[in-house]
PDB file of C-alpha atoms in Angstrom:
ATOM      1  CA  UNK A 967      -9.096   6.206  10.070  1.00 88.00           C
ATOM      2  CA  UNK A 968     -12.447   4.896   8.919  1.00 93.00           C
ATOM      3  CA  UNK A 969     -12.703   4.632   4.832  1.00 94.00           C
ATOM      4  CA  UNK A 970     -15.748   6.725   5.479  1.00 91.00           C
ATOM      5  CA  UNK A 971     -14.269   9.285   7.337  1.00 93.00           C
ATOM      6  CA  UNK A 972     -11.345   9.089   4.207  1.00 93.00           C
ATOM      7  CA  UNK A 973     -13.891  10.126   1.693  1.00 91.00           C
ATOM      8  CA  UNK A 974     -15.631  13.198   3.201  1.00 89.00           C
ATOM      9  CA  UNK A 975     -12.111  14.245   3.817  1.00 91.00           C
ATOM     10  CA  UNK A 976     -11.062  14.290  -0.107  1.00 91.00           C
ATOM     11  CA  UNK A 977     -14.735  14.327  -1.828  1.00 90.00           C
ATOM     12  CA  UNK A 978     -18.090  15.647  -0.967  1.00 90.00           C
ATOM     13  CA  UNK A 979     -20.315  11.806  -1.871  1.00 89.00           C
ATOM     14  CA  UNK A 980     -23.904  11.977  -1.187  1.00 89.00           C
ATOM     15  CA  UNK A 981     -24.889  10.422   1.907  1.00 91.00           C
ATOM     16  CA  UNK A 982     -26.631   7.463  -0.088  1.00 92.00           C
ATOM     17  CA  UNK A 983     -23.242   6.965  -1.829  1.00 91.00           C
ATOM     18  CA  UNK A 984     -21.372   7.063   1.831  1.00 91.00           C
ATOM     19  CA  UNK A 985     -23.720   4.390   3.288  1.00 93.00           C
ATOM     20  CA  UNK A 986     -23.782   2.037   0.287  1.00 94.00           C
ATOM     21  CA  UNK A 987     -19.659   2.114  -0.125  1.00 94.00           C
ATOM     22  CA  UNK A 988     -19.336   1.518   3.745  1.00 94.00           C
ATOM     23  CA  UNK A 989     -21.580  -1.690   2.887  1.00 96.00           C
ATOM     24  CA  UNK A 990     -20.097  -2.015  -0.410  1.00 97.00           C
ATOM     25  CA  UNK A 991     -16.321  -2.574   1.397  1.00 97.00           C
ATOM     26  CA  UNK A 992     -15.705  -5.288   3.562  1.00 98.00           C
ATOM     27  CA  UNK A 993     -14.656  -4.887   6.460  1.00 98.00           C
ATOM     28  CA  UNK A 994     -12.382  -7.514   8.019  1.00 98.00           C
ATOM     29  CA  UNK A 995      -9.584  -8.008  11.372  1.00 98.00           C
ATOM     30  CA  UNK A 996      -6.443 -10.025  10.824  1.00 98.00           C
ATOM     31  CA  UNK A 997      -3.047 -10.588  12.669  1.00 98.00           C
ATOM     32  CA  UNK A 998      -0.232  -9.818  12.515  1.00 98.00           C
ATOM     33  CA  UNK A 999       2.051 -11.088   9.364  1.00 97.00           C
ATOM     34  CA  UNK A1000      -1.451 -12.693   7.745  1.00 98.00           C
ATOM     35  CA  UNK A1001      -0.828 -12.537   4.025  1.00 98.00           C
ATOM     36  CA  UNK A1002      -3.527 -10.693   2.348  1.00 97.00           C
ATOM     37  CA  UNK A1003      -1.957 -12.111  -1.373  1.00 97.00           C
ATOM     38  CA  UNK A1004       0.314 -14.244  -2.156  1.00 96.00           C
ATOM     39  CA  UNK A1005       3.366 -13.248  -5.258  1.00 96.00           C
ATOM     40  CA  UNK A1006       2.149 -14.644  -8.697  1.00 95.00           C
ATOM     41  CA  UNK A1007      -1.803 -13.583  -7.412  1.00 97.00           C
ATOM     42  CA  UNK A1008      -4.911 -12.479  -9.806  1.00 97.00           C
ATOM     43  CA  UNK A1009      -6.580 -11.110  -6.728  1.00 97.00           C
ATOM     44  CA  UNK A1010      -8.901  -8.191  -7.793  1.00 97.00           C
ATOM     45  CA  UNK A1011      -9.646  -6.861  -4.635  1.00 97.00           C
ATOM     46  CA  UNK A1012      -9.062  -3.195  -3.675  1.00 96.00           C
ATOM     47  CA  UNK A1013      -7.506  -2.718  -0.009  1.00 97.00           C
ATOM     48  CA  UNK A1014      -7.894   0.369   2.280  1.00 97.00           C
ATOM     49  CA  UNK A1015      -5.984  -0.219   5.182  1.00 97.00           C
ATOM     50  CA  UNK A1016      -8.047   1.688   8.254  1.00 97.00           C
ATOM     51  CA  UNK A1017      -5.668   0.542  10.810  1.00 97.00           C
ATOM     52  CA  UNK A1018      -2.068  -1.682  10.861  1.00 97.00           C
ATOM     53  CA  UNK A1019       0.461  -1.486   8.033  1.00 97.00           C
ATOM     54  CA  UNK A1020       1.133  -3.598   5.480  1.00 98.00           C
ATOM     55  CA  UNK A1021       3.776  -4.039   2.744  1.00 97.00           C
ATOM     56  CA  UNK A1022       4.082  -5.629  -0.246  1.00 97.00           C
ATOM     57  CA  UNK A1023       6.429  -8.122  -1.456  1.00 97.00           C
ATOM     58  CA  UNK A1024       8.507 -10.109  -4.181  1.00 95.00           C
ATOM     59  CA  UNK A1025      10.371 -13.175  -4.396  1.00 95.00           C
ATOM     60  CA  UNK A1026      14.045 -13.511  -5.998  1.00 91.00           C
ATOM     61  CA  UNK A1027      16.986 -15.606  -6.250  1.00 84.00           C
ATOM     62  CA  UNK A1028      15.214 -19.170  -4.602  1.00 79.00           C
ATOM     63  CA  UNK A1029      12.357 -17.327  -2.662  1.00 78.00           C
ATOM     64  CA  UNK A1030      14.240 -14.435  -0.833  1.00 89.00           C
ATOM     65  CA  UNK A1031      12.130 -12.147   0.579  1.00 92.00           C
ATOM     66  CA  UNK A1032      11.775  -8.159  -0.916  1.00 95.00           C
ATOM     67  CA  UNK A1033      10.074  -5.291   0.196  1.00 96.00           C
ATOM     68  CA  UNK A1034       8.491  -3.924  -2.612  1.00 95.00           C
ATOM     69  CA  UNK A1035       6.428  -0.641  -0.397  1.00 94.00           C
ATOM     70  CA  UNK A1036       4.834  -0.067   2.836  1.00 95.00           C
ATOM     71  CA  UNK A1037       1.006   0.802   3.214  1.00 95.00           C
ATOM     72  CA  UNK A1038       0.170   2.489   6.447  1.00 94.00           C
ATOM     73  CA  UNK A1039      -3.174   3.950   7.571  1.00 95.00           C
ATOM     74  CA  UNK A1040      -5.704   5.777   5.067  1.00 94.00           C
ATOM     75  CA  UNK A1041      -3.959   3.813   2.502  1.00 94.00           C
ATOM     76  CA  UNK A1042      -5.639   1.903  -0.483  1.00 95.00           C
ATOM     77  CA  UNK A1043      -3.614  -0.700  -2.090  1.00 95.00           C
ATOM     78  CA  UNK A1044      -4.323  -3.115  -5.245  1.00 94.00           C
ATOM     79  CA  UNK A1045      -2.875  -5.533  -7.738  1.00 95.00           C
ATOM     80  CA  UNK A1046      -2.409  -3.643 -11.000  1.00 93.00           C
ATOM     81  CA  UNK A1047      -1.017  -5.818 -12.899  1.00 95.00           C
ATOM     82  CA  UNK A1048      -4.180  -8.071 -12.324  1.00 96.00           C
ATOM     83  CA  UNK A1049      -7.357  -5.462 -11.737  1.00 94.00           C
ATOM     84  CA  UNK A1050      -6.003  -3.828 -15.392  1.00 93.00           C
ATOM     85  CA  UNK A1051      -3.803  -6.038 -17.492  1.00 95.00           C
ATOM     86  CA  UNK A1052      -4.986  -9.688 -16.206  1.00 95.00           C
ATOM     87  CA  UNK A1053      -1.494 -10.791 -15.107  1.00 97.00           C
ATOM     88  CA  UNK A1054      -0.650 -12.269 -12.314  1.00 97.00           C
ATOM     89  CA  UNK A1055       0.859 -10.148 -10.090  1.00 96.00           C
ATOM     90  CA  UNK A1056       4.311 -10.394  -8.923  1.00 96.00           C
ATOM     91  CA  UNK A1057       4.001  -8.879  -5.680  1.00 96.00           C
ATOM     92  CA  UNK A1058       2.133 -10.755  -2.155  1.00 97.00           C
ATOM     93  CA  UNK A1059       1.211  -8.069   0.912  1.00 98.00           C
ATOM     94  CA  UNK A1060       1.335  -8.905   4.447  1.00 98.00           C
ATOM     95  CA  UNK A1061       0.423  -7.107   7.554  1.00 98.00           C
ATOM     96  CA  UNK A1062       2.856  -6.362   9.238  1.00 98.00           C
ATOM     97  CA  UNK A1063       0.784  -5.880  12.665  1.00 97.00           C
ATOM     98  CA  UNK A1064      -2.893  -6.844  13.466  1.00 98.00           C
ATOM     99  CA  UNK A1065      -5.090  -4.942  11.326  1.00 98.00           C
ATOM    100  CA  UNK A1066      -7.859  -3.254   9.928  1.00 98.00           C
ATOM    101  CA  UNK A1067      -8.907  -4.063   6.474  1.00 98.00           C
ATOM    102  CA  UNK A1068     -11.317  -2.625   3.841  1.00 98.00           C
ATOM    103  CA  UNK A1069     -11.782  -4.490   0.690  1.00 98.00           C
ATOM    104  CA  UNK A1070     -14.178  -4.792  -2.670  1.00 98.00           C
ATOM    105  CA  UNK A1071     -13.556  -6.545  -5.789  1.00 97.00           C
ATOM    106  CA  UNK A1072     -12.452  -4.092  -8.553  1.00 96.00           C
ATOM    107  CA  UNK A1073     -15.361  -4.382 -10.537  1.00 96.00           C
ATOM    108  CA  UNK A1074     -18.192  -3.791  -7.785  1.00 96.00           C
ATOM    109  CA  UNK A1075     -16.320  -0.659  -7.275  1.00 96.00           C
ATOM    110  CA  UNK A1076     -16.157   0.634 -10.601  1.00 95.00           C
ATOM    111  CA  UNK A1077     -19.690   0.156 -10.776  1.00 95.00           C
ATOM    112  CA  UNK A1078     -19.758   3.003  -7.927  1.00 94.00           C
ATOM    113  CA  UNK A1079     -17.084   5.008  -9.844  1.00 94.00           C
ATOM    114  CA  UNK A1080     -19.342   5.203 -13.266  1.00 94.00           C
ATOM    115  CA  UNK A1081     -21.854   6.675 -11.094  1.00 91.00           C
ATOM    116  CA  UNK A1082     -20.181   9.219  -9.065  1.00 93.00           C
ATOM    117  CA  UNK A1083     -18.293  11.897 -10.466  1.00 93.00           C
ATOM    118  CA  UNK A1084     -16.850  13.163  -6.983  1.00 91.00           C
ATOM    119  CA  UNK A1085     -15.822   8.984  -6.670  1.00 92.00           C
ATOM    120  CA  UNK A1086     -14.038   9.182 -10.150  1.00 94.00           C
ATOM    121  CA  UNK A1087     -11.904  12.496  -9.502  1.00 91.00           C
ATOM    122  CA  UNK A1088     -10.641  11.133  -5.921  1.00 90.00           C
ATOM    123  CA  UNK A1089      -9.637   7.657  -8.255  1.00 90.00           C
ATOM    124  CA  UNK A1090      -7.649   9.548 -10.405  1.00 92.00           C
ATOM    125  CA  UNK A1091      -6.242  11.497  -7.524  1.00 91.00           C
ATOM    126  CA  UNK A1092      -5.720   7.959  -5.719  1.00 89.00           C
ATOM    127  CA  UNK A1093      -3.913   6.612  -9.030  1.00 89.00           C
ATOM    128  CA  UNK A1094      -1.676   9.726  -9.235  1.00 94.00           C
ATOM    129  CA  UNK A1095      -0.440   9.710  -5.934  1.00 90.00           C
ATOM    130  CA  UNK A1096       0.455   6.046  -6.482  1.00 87.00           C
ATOM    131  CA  UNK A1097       2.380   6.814  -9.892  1.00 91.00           C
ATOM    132  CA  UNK A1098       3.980   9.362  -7.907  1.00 94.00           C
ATOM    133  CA  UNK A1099       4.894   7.267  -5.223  1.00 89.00           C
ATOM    134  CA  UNK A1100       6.203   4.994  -7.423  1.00 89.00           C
ATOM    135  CA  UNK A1101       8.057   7.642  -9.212  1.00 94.00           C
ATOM    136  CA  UNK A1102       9.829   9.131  -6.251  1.00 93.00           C
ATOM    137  CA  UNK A1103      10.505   5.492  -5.137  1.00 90.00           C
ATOM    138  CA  UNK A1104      12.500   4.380  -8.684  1.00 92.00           C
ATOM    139  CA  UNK A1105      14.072   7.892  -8.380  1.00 94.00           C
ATOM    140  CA  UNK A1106      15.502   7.158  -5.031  1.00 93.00           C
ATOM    141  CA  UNK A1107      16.787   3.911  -5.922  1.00 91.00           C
ATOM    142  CA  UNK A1108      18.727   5.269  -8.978  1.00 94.00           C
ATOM    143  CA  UNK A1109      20.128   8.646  -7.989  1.00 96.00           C
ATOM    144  CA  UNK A1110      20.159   8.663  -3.762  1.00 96.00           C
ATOM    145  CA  UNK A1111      22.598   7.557  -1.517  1.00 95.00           C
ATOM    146  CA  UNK A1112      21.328   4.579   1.137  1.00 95.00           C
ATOM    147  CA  UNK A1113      21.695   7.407   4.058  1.00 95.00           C
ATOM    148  CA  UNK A1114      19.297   9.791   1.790  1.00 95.00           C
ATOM    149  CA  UNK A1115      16.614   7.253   1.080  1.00 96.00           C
ATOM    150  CA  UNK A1116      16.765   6.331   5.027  1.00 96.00           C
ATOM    151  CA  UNK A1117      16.368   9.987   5.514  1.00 94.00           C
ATOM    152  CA  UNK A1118      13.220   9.902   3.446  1.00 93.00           C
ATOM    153  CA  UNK A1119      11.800   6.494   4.417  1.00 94.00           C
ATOM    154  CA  UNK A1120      11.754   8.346   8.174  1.00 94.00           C
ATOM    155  CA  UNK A1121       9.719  11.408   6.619  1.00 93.00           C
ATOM    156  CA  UNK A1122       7.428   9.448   5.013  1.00 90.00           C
ATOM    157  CA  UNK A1123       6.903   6.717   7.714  1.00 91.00           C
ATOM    158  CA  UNK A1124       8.223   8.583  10.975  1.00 93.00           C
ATOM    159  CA  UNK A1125       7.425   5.622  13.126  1.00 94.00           C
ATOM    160  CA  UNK A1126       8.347   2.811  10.718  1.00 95.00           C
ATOM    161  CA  UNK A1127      11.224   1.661  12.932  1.00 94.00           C
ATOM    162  CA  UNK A1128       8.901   0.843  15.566  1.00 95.00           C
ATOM    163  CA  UNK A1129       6.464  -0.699  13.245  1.00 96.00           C
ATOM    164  CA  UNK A1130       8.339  -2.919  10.760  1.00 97.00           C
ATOM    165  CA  UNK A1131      11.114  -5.646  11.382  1.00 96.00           C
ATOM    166  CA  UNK A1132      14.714  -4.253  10.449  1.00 96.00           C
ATOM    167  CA  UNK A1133      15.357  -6.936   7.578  1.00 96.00           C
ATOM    168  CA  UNK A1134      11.960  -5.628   5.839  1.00 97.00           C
ATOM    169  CA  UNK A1135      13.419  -1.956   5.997  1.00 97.00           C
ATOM    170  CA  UNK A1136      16.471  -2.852   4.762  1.00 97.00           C
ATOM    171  CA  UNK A1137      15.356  -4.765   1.709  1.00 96.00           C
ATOM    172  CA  UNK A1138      12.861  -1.519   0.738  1.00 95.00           C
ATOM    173  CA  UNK A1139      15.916   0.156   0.939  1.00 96.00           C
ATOM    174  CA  UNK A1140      17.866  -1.909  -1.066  1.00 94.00           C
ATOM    175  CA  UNK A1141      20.846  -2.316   1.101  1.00 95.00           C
ATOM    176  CA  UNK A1142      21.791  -5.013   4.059  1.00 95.00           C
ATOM    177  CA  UNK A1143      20.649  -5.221   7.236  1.00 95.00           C
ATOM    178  CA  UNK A1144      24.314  -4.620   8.702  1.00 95.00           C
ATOM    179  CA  UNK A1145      24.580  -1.613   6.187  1.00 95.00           C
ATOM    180  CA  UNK A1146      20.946   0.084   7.862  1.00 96.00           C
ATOM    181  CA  UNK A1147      22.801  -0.996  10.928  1.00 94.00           C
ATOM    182  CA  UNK A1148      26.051   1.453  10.276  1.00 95.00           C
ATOM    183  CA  UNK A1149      23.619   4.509   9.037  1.00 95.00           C
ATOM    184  CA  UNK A1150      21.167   4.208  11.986  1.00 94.00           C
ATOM    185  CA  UNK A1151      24.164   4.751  13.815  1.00 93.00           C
ATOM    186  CA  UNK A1152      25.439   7.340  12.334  1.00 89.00           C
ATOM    187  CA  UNK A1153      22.188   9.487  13.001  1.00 77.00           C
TER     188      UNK A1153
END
């Protein structure tokens, strides 16, 4: 979906406001597995993704390769740790198929958020669902079974088998790839 087409859905933005964010975000086509950031980045770009999926990633034990979250469609995306604490960021993001990307530095955007009202509500409601996310995500890994937090990776991404290599699923997941191996088929 179209970032414009994003915001009418959650806020009513004037159409002045509309035009000059569509401007405002870049808009850019990459392959598949391009690395929008690198682990260890001070990016300070925001990401919508309009089309592919991405996910980001973390590096342990020697440079092994972890999941962190997936980032599908309608999805915005950014380096916390950097945009609001000026750390580097642990995590990189690749796409994960040839994709769509929206993106503005953090600070051209805020501009656009002290003037809108409508722009900052849909923020905050941007930022909870992400803290939520988040939430669910730590709850999961502390309190559910591997064959429940399969369960739930297939609600939230129904099509994420199709869409993402096996040894990325299983890492999100925190188990092996033979262990996703035995649940899928159990199903």
């Amino acid at each position: 979906m179209e970032l414009n087409t994003f915001l009418k859905q959650r806020v009513a933005l004037s159409p002045d406001l509309e035009t000059v964010l569509d401007q405002a975000f870049k808009r850019e086509q990459y392959p598949k597995h391009h690395k929008l950031l690198q682990p260890n980045n001070r990016s300070q770009k925001v990401f919508f993704i309009e089309k592919g999926l991405a996910r980001t990633y973390y590096l342990k034990d020697e440079g092994k390769d972890i999941t962190h979250f997936f980032f599908a469609e309608n999805a915005f995306a950014m380096p916390i740790e950097s945009i609001f604490y000026n750390n580097s960021s642990p995590y990189g993001m690749e796409l994960l198929e040839h994709s769509v990307v929206r993106s503005i530095h953090y600070s051209d955007l805020e501009k656009y958020i002290e003037q809108s009202d409508a722009l900052e509500k849909l923020m905050r409601l941007l930022l909870i669902d992400v803290l939520k996310a988040f939430s669910d995500r730590f709850y999961a890994l502390q309190f559910q079974t591997a064959q429940e937090r399969y369960r739930i990776m297939l609600e939230t991404y129904p099509d994420i088998l199709l869409r993402a290599p096996l040894g990325h699923i299983a890492s999100y997941l925190g188990i092996t790839q033979q262990t996703l191996s035995v649940i899928r088929a159990q199903r």
